[in-house]
Tab-separated table of C-alpha atoms and ligand atoms in Angstrom:
chain	number	residue	atom	x	y	z
W	1	MET	CA	-18.962	23.732	29.981
W	2	PRO	CA	-16.828	25.131	27.095
W	3	HIS	CA	-18.588	25.662	23.676
W	4	THR	CA	-17.634	23.632	21.241
W	5	SER	CA	-18.809	25.289	17.796
W	6	CYS	CA	-19.821	22.106	15.320
W	7	HIS	CA	-21.000	23.249	12.482
W	8	PRO	CA	-24.102	21.320	10.490
W	9	MET	CA	-22.618	22.803	7.564
W	10	LEU	CA	-18.995	21.788	8.297
W	11	LEU	CA	-20.059	18.320	9.901
W	12	ALA	CA	-21.259	17.802	6.364
W	13	ALA	CA	-18.936	19.213	4.646
W	14	ALA	CA	-15.995	16.687	6.262
W	15	LEU	CA	-18.948	13.418	6.003
W	16	LEU	CA	-18.588	14.153	2.068
W	17	LEU	CA	-14.809	14.897	1.945
W	18	VAL	CA	-14.826	11.315	4.152
W	19	GLY	CA	-17.267	9.154	2.290
W	20	PRO	CA	-15.602	8.304	-1.602
W	21	VAL	CA	-12.285	8.079	-0.261
W	22	GLY	CA	-13.337	5.009	2.199
W	23	ALA	CA	-15.452	4.157	-0.797
W	24	GLN	CA	-12.896	3.577	-3.148
W	25	THR	CA	-10.337	0.859	-0.352
W	26	PRO	CA	-11.096	-1.898	-2.719
W	27	ASP	CA	-13.030	-5.391	-2.280
W	28	ALA	CA	-9.648	-7.120	-1.491
W	29	PHE	CA	-8.426	-4.665	0.554
W	30	LYS	CA	-10.667	-3.594	3.432
W	31	ASP	CA	-9.659	-5.902	6.094
W	32	ALA	CA	-6.382	-5.020	5.612
W	33	SER	CA	-3.893	-2.914	7.844
W	34	PRO	CA	-1.574	-0.906	5.586
W	35	SER	CA	-0.407	1.355	8.155
W	36	GLN	CA	0.452	-2.107	9.851
W	37	GLY	CA	2.328	-3.290	6.041
W	38	HIS	CA	3.946	-0.156	6.096
W	39	LYS	CA	5.916	-0.824	9.973
W	40	LEU	CA	7.044	-4.433	7.533
W	41	MET	CA	8.036	-2.783	4.602
W	42	SER	CA	10.629	-1.065	6.924
W	43	GLU	CA	11.090	-4.489	9.361
W	44	ARG	CA	11.858	-6.881	5.769
W	45	GLN	CA	13.576	-2.512	4.195
W	46	CYS	CA	11.985	-3.332	0.736
W	47	ASP	CA	13.407	-0.390	-0.246
W	48	ALA	CA	16.344	-0.787	1.031
W	49	CYS	CA	16.740	-3.267	-2.213
W	50	HIS	CA	14.870	-1.412	-4.946
W	51	ALA	CA	17.147	1.423	-4.123
W	52	GLN	CA	20.021	0.332	-4.969
W	53	LYS	CA	18.553	-0.076	-8.226
W	54	TRP	CA	16.196	2.513	-8.267
W	55	GLY	CA	15.612	6.905	-7.264
W	56	ASN	CA	14.322	8.379	-4.843
W	57	ASP	CA	15.306	6.002	-2.030
W	58	GLY	CA	13.897	3.089	-4.018
W	59	LYS	CA	9.707	4.601	-4.556
W	60	ASP	CA	10.580	4.772	-8.341
W	61	ILE	CA	10.317	1.565	-8.305
W	62	TYR	CA	6.606	1.493	-8.016
W	63	ARG	CA	5.108	2.425	-11.625
W	64	PRO	CA	2.065	1.946	-11.880
W	65	GLY	CA	0.792	0.933	-15.597
W	66	THR	CA	4.287	-0.464	-16.506
W	67	HIS	CA	4.571	-4.583	-14.963
W	68	ILE	CA	1.107	-3.980	-12.825
W	69	HIS	CA	-2.464	-3.057	-13.622
W	70	ASN	CA	-4.898	-3.690	-10.664
W	71	VAL	CA	-4.567	-5.004	-7.283
W	72	ASN	CA	-4.700	-8.868	-8.308
W	73	GLU	CA	-1.113	-7.596	-9.960
W	74	LEU	CA	-0.103	-6.205	-7.585
W	75	ARG	CA	-0.813	-8.615	-4.160
W	76	LYS	CA	0.795	-11.060	-6.509
W	77	ARG	CA	4.500	-8.824	-6.806
W	78	VAL	CA	4.183	-8.448	-3.313
W	79	THR	CA	4.228	-12.417	-2.614
W	80	GLN	CA	6.765	-13.176	-5.358
W	81	CYS	CA	9.321	-10.455	-3.776
W	82	ASN	CA	8.075	-12.317	-0.480
W	83	THR	CA	9.151	-15.921	-1.895
W	84	GLY	CA	11.553	-15.264	-3.779
W	85	LEU	CA	13.405	-13.887	-1.144
W	86	ASN	CA	12.331	-15.595	1.512
W	87	LEU	CA	11.290	-12.394	3.880
W	88	ASN	CA	8.827	-14.886	5.290
W	89	LEU	CA	5.798	-12.904	5.850
W	90	PHE	CA	1.924	-14.648	6.187
W	91	PRO	CA	-0.820	-13.744	3.803
W	92	GLU	CA	-1.827	-11.886	5.599
W	93	GLU	CA	1.193	-9.598	6.144
W	94	GLU	CA	1.602	-9.835	2.747
W	95	THR	CA	-2.040	-8.167	1.956
W	96	ASP	CA	-1.025	-5.690	4.324
W	97	ILE	CA	2.216	-4.629	2.167
W	98	ALA	CA	-0.126	-4.578	-0.646
W	99	ALA	CA	-2.596	-2.323	0.769
W	100	TRP	CA	-0.117	0.171	2.213
W	101	LEU	CA	1.770	0.257	-1.775
W	102	ASN	CA	-1.883	1.099	-3.016
W	103	GLU	CA	-2.932	3.704	-0.412
W	104	SER	CA	1.057	5.473	-1.808
W	105	TYR	CA	1.684	4.801	-5.118
W	106	TYR	CA	-0.526	2.782	-7.055
W	107	HIS	CA	-4.479	3.838	-5.815
W	108	PHE	CA	-5.875	1.425	-7.858
W	109	LYS	CA	-8.580	1.225	-6.638
W	110	ASN	CA	-10.254	-2.243	-8.445
O	1	HEC	C1	17.208	-7.929	-2.373
O	1	HEC	C2	16.232	-7.671	-3.652
O	1	HEC	C3	14.707	-6.777	-2.672
O	1	HEC	C4	14.230	-6.973	-1.875
O	1	HEC	C5	14.630	-7.392	-0.194
O	1	HEC	C6	12.261	-6.804	-2.466
O	1	HEC	N1	12.191	-6.905	-3.308
O	1	HEC	FE1	10.251	-5.905	-4.683
O	1	HEC	N2	11.858	-5.650	-6.128
O	1	HEC	C7	12.853	-6.253	-6.702
O	1	HEC	C8	13.579	-5.944	-8.304
O	1	HEC	C9	14.817	-6.898	-8.721
O	1	HEC	C10	12.144	-6.266	-8.216
O	1	HEC	C11	12.406	-6.074	-10.230
O	1	HEC	C12	11.933	-4.366	-10.689
O	1	HEC	C13	12.235	-4.441	-12.830
O	1	HEC	O1	12.795	-4.478	-12.757
O	1	HEC	O2	10.418	-4.206	-13.168
O	1	HEC	C14	11.104	-5.519	-7.544
O	1	HEC	C15	9.461	-5.895	-7.869
O	1	HEC	C16	9.426	-4.993	-6.613
O	1	HEC	C17	7.568	-4.832	-6.860
O	1	HEC	C18	7.166	-4.084	-9.061
O	1	HEC	C19	7.374	-3.087	-8.242
O	1	HEC	C20	6.820	-2.040	-10.713
O	1	HEC	O3	5.038	-1.445	-10.043
O	1	HEC	O4	6.790	-2.862	-11.395
O	1	HEC	C21	7.006	-4.137	-6.200
O	1	HEC	C22	5.054	-4.112	-5.513
O	1	HEC	C23	7.688	-4.877	-5.093
O	1	HEC	N3	8.666	-4.804	-5.237
O	1	HEC	C24	7.278	-5.359	-3.705
O	1	HEC	C25	8.588	-5.619	-2.850
O	1	HEC	C26	7.795	-6.183	-1.473
O	1	HEC	C27	6.694	-5.693	-0.454
O	1	HEC	C28	8.932	-6.410	-0.646
O	1	HEC	C29	9.979	-6.587	1.085
O	1	HEC	C30	8.395	-7.331	1.620
O	1	HEC	C31	10.088	-6.326	-1.464
O	1	HEC	N4	10.448	-5.705	-2.068
O	1	HEC	C32	11.624	-6.531	-1.468
O	1	HEC	C33	14.039	-6.064	-5.461
O	1	HEC	C34	13.581	-6.551	-3.864
């Protein structure tokens, strides 16, 4: 059997790293799938539209603290873009997208 090193200190360090990150997931996004949200955003070309006015491939539109100050407002904004533009997303999909945006750009804790 090959010997794989699993030093207890390394294990403890890894757990310390994972702990706080996991704990930062806001309650609203506990059951969401950010990776699914990312996929949906590419499919619906959200960034393609934003890129017509905003730089960095449209990603400069995501400005925490300007119009959006917390998880609730972020979640609502995704619904607004969806409803206004008839992108036909299910509510769970909107939550997945909001979770992805929060993880990648907004970093709200609640
Ligand atoms: C047809 C164009 C268009 C499409 C498609 C679109 N949006 Fe938007 N989006 C806008 C405009 C316009 C704004 C308002 C920008 C402003 O004036 O602050 C906006 C703003 C936003 C904001 C707020 C950014 C901030 O921090 O203030 C989010 C989040 C957002 N859109 C998400 C999405 C998502 C997710 C999708 C795809 C499911 C999407 N949008 C599709 C045009 C679009």
